[in-house]
Amino acid sequence: MNREGVPGKSPEEMYIQQKVRVLLMLRKMGSNLTASEEEFLRTYAGVVNSQLSQLPQHSIDQGEYQICL
């Protein structure tokens, strides 16, 4: 993750956005989140909604795997 400053965003805001993104990706890949992780996502529901629209669409979503050699 990029730790360089982003204009207009505090380090705490950046941390929250990055944590939300990681937790959403883990959930999307089928990982079971802990109760505290789920509570974090509920607490930052506004961030969750904005991050959901930014998640990349991967072929894994359709059950396909690509092998890069």
Short mmCIF file of C-alpha atoms in Angstrom, two decimals:
data_model
loop_
_atom_site.label_atom_id
_atom_site.label_comp_id
_atom_site.label_asym_id
_atom_site.label_seq_id
_atom_site.Cartn_x
_atom_site.Cartn_y
_atom_site.Cartn_z
CA MET A 1 0.00 0.00 0.00
CA ASN A 2 1.17 3.44 -0.80
CA ARG A 3 2.03 5.41 2.35
CA GLU A 4 2.70 8.72 0.64
CA GLY A 5 0.44 11.57 1.61
CA VAL A 6 -2.64 12.28 -0.43
CA PRO A 7 -3.72 15.92 -0.53
CA GLY A 8 -6.77 16.53 1.65
CA LYS A 9 -6.69 13.16 3.42
CA SER A 10 -5.35 12.54 6.89
CA PRO A 11 -3.29 9.44 7.67
CA GLU A 12 -6.27 8.12 9.66
CA GLU A 13 -8.62 8.53 6.66
CA MET A 14 -6.13 6.74 4.43
CA TYR A 15 -5.80 3.91 6.97
CA ILE A 16 -9.59 3.49 7.17
CA GLN A 17 -9.99 3.44 3.39
CA GLN A 18 -7.17 0.92 2.96
CA LYS A 19 -8.46 -1.34 5.75
CA VAL A 20 -11.98 -1.27 4.32
CA ARG A 21 -10.64 -2.15 0.87
CA VAL A 22 -8.57 -5.07 2.19
CA LEU A 23 -11.45 -6.44 4.28
CA LEU A 24 -13.85 -6.20 1.33
CA MET A 25 -11.40 -8.00 -0.95
CA LEU A 26 -10.93 -10.75 1.65
CA ARG A 27 -14.68 -11.14 2.01
CA LYS A 28 -15.11 -11.19 -1.78
CA MET A 29 -12.52 -13.99 -2.04
CA GLY A 30 -14.54 -16.06 0.44
CA SER A 31 -12.61 -15.46 3.65
CA ASN A 32 -14.53 -15.40 6.89
CA LEU A 33 -14.02 -12.10 8.67
CA THR A 34 -13.81 -11.88 12.44
CA ALA A 35 -16.58 -10.23 14.44
CA SER A 36 -14.36 -7.17 15.00
CA GLU A 37 -13.64 -6.90 11.27
CA GLU A 38 -17.36 -7.09 10.45
CA GLU A 39 -18.03 -4.43 13.11
CA PHE A 40 -15.36 -2.21 11.54
CA LEU A 41 -17.12 -2.49 8.17
CA ARG A 42 -20.48 -1.65 9.78
CA THR A 43 -18.95 1.35 11.55
CA TYR A 44 -17.53 2.70 8.30
CA ALA A 45 -20.50 1.79 6.08
CA GLY A 46 -20.13 5.02 4.04
CA VAL A 47 -16.55 4.14 3.18
CA VAL A 48 -17.65 0.58 2.40
CA ASN A 49 -20.21 1.78 -0.13
CA SER A 50 -17.69 3.98 -1.92
CA GLN A 51 -15.05 1.23 -1.91
CA LEU A 52 -17.44 -1.42 -3.27
CA SER A 53 -17.89 0.58 -6.43
CA GLN A 54 -14.11 0.79 -6.85
CA LEU A 55 -13.27 -2.90 -6.42
CA PRO A 56 -11.67 -4.39 -9.50
CA GLN A 57 -13.55 -7.09 -11.36
CA HIS A 58 -11.38 -10.19 -11.59
CA SER A 59 -11.90 -13.36 -13.57
CA ILE A 60 -11.99 -15.20 -10.23
CA ASP A 61 -15.50 -13.74 -9.84
CA GLN A 62 -16.67 -16.03 -12.61
CA GLY A 63 -14.76 -19.03 -11.28
CA GLU A 64 -12.10 -18.77 -13.97
CA TYR A 65 -8.37 -18.69 -13.35
CA GLN A 66 -5.79 -17.23 -15.65
CA ILE A 67 -2.25 -18.58 -15.67
CA CYS A 68 0.42 -16.11 -16.65
CA LEU A 69 3.74 -17.59 -17.75
#
